[in-house]
Short mmCIF file of C-alpha atoms in Angstrom, two decimals:
data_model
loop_
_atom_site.label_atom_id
_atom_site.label_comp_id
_atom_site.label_asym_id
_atom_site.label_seq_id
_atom_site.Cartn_x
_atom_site.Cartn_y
_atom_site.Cartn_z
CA UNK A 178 194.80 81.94 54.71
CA UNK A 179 195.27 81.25 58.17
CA UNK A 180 196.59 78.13 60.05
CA UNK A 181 193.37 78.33 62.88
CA UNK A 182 193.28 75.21 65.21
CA UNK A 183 195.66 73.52 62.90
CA UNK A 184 198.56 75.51 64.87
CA UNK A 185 198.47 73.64 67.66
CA UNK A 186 199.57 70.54 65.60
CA UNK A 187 202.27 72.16 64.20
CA UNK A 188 203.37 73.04 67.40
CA UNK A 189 203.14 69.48 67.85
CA UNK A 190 205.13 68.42 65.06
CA UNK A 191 208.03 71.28 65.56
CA UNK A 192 208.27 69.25 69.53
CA UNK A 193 208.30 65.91 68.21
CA UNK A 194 211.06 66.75 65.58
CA UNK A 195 212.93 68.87 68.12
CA UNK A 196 212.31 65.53 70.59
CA UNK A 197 213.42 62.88 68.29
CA UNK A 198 216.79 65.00 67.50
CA UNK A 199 218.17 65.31 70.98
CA UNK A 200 216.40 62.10 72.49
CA UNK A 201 219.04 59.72 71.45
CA UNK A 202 222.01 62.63 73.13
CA UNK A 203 220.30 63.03 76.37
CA UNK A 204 218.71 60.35 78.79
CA UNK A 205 215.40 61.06 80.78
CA UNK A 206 215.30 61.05 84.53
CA UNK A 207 214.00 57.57 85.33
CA UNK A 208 212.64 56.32 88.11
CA UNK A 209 211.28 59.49 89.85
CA UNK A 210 207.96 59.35 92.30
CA UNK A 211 204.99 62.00 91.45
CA UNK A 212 206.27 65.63 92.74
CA UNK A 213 204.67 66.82 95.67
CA UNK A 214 202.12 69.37 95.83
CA UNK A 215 204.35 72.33 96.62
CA UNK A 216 206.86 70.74 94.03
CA UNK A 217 203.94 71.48 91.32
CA UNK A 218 203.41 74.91 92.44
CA UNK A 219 206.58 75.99 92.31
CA UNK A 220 207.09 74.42 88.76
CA UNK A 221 203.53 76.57 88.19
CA UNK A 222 205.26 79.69 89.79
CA UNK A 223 208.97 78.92 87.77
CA UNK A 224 206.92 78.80 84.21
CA UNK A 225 205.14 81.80 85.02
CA UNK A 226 208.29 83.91 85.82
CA UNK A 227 209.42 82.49 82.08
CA UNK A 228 206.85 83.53 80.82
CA UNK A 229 206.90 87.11 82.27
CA UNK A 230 210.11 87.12 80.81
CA UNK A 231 209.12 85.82 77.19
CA UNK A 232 206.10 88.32 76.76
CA UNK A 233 209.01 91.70 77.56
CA UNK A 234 209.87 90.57 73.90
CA UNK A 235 206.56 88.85 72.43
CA UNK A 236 203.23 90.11 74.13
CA UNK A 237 200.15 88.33 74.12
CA UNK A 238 198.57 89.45 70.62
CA UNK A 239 201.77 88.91 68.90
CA UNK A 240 201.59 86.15 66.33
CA UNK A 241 204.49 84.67 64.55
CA UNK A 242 203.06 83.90 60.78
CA UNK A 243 202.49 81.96 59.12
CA UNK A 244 202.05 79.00 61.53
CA UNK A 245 200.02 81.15 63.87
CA UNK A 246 202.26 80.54 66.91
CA UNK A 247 201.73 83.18 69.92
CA UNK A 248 204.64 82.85 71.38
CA UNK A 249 203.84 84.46 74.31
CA UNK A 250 202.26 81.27 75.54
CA UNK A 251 204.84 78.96 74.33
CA UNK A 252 206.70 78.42 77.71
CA UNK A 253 203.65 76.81 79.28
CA UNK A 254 203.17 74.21 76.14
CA UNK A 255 207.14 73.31 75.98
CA UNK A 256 206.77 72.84 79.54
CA UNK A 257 203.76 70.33 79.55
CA UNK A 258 205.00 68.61 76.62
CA UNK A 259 208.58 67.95 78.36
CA UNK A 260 206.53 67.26 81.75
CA UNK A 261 204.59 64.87 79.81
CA UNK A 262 207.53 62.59 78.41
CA UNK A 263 208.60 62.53 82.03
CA UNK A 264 205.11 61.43 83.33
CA UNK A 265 204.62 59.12 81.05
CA UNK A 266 208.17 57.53 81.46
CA UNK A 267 207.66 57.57 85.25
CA UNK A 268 203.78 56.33 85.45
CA UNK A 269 202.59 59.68 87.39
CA UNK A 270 199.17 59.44 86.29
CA UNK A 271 198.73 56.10 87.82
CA UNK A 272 200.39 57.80 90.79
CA UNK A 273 197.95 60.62 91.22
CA UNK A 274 195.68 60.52 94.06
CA UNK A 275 191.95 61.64 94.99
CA UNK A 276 193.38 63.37 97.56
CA UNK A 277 195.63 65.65 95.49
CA UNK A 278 193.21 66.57 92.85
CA UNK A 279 190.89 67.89 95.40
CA UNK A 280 193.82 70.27 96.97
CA UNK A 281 194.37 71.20 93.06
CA UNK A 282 190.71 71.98 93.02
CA UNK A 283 190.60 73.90 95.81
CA UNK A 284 193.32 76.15 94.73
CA UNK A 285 191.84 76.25 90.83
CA UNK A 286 188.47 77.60 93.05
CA UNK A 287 190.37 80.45 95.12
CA UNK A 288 192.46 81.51 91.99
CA UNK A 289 189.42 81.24 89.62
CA UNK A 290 186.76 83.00 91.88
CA UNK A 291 189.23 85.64 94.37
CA UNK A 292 192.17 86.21 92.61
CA UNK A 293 191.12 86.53 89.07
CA UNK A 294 188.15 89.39 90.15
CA UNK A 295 190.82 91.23 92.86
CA UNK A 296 193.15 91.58 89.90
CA UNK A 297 190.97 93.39 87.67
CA UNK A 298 189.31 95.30 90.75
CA UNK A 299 192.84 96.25 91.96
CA UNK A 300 193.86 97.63 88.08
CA UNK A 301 190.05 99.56 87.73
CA UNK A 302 190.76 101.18 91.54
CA UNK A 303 194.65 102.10 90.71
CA UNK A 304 193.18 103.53 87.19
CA UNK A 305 195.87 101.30 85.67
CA UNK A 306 196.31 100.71 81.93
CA UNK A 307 193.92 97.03 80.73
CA UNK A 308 197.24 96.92 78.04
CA UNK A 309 199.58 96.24 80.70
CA UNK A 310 198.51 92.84 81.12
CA UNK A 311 199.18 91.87 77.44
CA UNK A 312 203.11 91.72 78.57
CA UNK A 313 206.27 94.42 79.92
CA UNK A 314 208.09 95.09 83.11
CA UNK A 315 205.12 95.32 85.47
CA UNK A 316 203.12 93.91 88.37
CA UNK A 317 200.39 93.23 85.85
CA UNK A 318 201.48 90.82 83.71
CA UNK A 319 204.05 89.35 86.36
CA UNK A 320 200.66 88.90 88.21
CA UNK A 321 199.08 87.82 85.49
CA UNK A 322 201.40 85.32 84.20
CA UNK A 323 201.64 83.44 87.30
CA UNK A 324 197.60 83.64 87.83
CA UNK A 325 197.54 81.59 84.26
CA UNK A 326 200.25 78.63 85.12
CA UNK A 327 199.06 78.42 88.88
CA UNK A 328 195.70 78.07 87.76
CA UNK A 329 195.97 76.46 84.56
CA UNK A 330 198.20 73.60 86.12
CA UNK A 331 195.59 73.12 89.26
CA UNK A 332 192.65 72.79 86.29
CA UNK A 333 194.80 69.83 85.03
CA UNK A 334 195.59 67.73 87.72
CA UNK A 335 192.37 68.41 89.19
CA UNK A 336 191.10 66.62 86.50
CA UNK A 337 193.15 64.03 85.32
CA UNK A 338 192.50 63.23 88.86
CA UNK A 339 189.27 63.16 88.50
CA UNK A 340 189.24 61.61 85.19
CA UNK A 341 191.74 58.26 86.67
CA UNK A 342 189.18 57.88 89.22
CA UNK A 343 186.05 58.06 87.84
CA UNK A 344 186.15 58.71 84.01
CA UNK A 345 188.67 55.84 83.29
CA UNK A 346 186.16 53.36 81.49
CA UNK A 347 185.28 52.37 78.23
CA UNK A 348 181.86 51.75 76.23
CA UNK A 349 180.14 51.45 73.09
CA UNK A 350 179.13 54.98 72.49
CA UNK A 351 182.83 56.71 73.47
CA UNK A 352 184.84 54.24 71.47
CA UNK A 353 182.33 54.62 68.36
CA UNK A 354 183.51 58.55 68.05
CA UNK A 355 186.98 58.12 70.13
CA UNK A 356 188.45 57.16 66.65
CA UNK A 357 187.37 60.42 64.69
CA UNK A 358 188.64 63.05 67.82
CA UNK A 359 191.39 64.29 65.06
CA UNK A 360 189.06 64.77 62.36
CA UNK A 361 186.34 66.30 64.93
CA UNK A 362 189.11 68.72 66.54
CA UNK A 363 190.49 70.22 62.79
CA UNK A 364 186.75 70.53 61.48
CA UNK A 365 184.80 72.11 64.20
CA UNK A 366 185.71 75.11 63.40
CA UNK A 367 183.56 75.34 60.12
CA UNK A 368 180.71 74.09 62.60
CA UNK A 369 180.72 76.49 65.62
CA UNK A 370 181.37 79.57 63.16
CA UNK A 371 178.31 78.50 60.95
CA UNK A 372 175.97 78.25 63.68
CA UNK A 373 177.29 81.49 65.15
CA UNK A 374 176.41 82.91 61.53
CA UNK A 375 173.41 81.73 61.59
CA UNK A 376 171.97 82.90 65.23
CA UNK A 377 173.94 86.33 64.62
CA UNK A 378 170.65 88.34 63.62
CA UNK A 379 168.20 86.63 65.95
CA UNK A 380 167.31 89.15 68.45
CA UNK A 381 167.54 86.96 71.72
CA UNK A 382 169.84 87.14 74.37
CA UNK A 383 173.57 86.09 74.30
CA UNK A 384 173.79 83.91 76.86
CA UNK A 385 170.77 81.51 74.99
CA UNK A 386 172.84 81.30 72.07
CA UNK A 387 175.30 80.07 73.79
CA UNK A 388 173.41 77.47 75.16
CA UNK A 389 171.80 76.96 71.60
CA UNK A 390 175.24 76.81 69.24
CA UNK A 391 177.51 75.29 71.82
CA UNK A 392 175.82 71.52 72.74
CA UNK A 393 174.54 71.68 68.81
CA UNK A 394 178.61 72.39 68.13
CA UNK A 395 179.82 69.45 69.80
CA UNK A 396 177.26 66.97 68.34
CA UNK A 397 177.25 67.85 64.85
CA UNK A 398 181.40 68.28 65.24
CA UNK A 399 181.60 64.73 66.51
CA UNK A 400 178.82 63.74 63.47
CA UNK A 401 180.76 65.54 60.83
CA UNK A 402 184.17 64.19 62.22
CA UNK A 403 182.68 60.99 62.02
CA UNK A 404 181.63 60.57 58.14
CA UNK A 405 184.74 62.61 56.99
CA UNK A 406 186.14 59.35 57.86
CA UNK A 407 184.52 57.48 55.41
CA UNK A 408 185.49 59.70 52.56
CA UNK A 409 188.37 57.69 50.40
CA UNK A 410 191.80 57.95 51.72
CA UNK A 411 191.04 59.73 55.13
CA UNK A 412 191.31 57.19 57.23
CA UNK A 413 194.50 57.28 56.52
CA UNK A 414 195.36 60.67 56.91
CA UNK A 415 192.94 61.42 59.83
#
C-alpha cells in the first residue's frame, strides 16, 4: 500500500498540528508590506542553499515510509506554508502587482528555457555523473537546488499575479465543480493511470497520447469527483 497523492495532505496535517502547537507561544510579524523583488529572490536563493544542505543527508529518491514524504523537498513546502500564514495575515496577494508578475515571468522564461538546457549541456560536455544532481557536496545539485526554488517561486507569483488580475471571477460552471476539488485531487489518480493502461498498446506516438489521456483526465477527474459526492456520508468527509 502506498500513500500516492494522499501525502501531500498529510504533510498538510503534520503543518497544521505543528502550527496550532506553537501559534499561541509565538506572534506573527504584522503589518509588513509585500517584499520586494530582490527580497523574493533571495528568499528563493536562501531555501535553495537549505535545501542543498537537506539532500547531503536525504537525496532526491529517498522516501521516508510510510507517509511517502521525500524529504528532500521538504524545505521548499515548510517554507511556502510559513510564507503563506504571513501573506495571508499581511494581505500580499491583494498587494501583488501586474508589474511584478511579469518580471517573475520573465525570470521563470530565462531559467526555464537557458538555464535549465546549459545545466545539462554543461554536465554532458564535463562527462559529469546525471546522479550528482539527486543530492551531495557538489556544483550539481547546489546548482540544481537553487534552479528549482528560483524558478519554482517566479512560476508562482507569476501567476497568482496573473490569476488576481484576470482569473479572479466567479460563474456557474467553476463554482458547480469548485466544491468537489478535494474529492477530484485524491481520485484522479485511478483516472489518469486507467487511461494510460488503456492507450499503453496502441501503436501511435507518445506525444498524441498525451494529448488523448491528459484533457480526457481532467474531465472525467472533475466528473468522477463530482458524483463521489453524492455517495452517503461523503460530503462530509470530502
Amino acid at each position: 500500500m502506498d500513500p500516492g497523492v494522499l501525502w501531500f495532505v498529510a504533510a498538510l496535517l503534520l503543518f497544521n498540528v505543528v502550527y496550532v502547537l506553537f501559534r499561541p507561544r509565538y506572534s506573527l510579524p504584522d503589518a509588513l508590506k509585500l517584499p520586494s523583488r530582490s527580497s523574493i529572490l533571495w528568499f528563493a536563493v536562501a531555501v535553495g542553499l537549505i535545501s542543498f544542505l537537506v539532500r547531503l543527508i536525504f537525496p532526491v529518491g529517498w522516501v521516508l515510509h510510510p507517509v511517502g514524504f521525500q524529504l528532500c523537498y521538504f524545505p521548499q513546502y515548510v517554507a511556502f506554508f510559513a510564507i503563506g500564514i504571513v501573506a495571508q495575515q499581511n494581505h500580499w496577494l491583494d498587494q501583488l502587482s501586474l508589474q511584478l508578475g511579469k518580471q517573475f515571468f520573465r525570470i521563470a522564461l530565462v531559467m526555464v528555457f537557458m538555464v535549465f538546457p546549459l545545466l545539462f549541456i554543461v554536465t554532458t560536455k564535463l562527462a559529469l555523473p546525471m546522479s550528482s544532481f539527486n543530492g551531495g557536496w557538489n556544483g550539481q545539485s547546489l546548482v540544481l537546488c537553487l534552479w528549482e526554488q528560483i524558478t519554482g517561486i517566479s512560476i508562482s507569483i507569476a501567476l497568482l499575479s496573473y490569476s488576481r488580475h484576470h482569473w479572479n471571477v466567479s460563474n456557474v460552471f467553476f463554482n458547480t465543480f469548485a466544491r468537489s476539488t478535494y474529492s477530484t485531487y485524491i481520485l484522479h489518480p485511478l483516472i489518469v493511470i486507467g487511461l494510460s493502461v488503456l492507450l499503453a498498446d496502441v501503436s501511435i506516438e507518445p506525444l498524441i497520447k498525451l494529448l488523448i489521456v491528459a484533457p480526457l483526465s481532467i474531465i472525467l477527474s472533475f466528473i468522477v469527483g463530482k458524483l463521489t459526492l453524492k455517495l452517503p456520508g461523503a460530503d462530509k468527509i470530502l
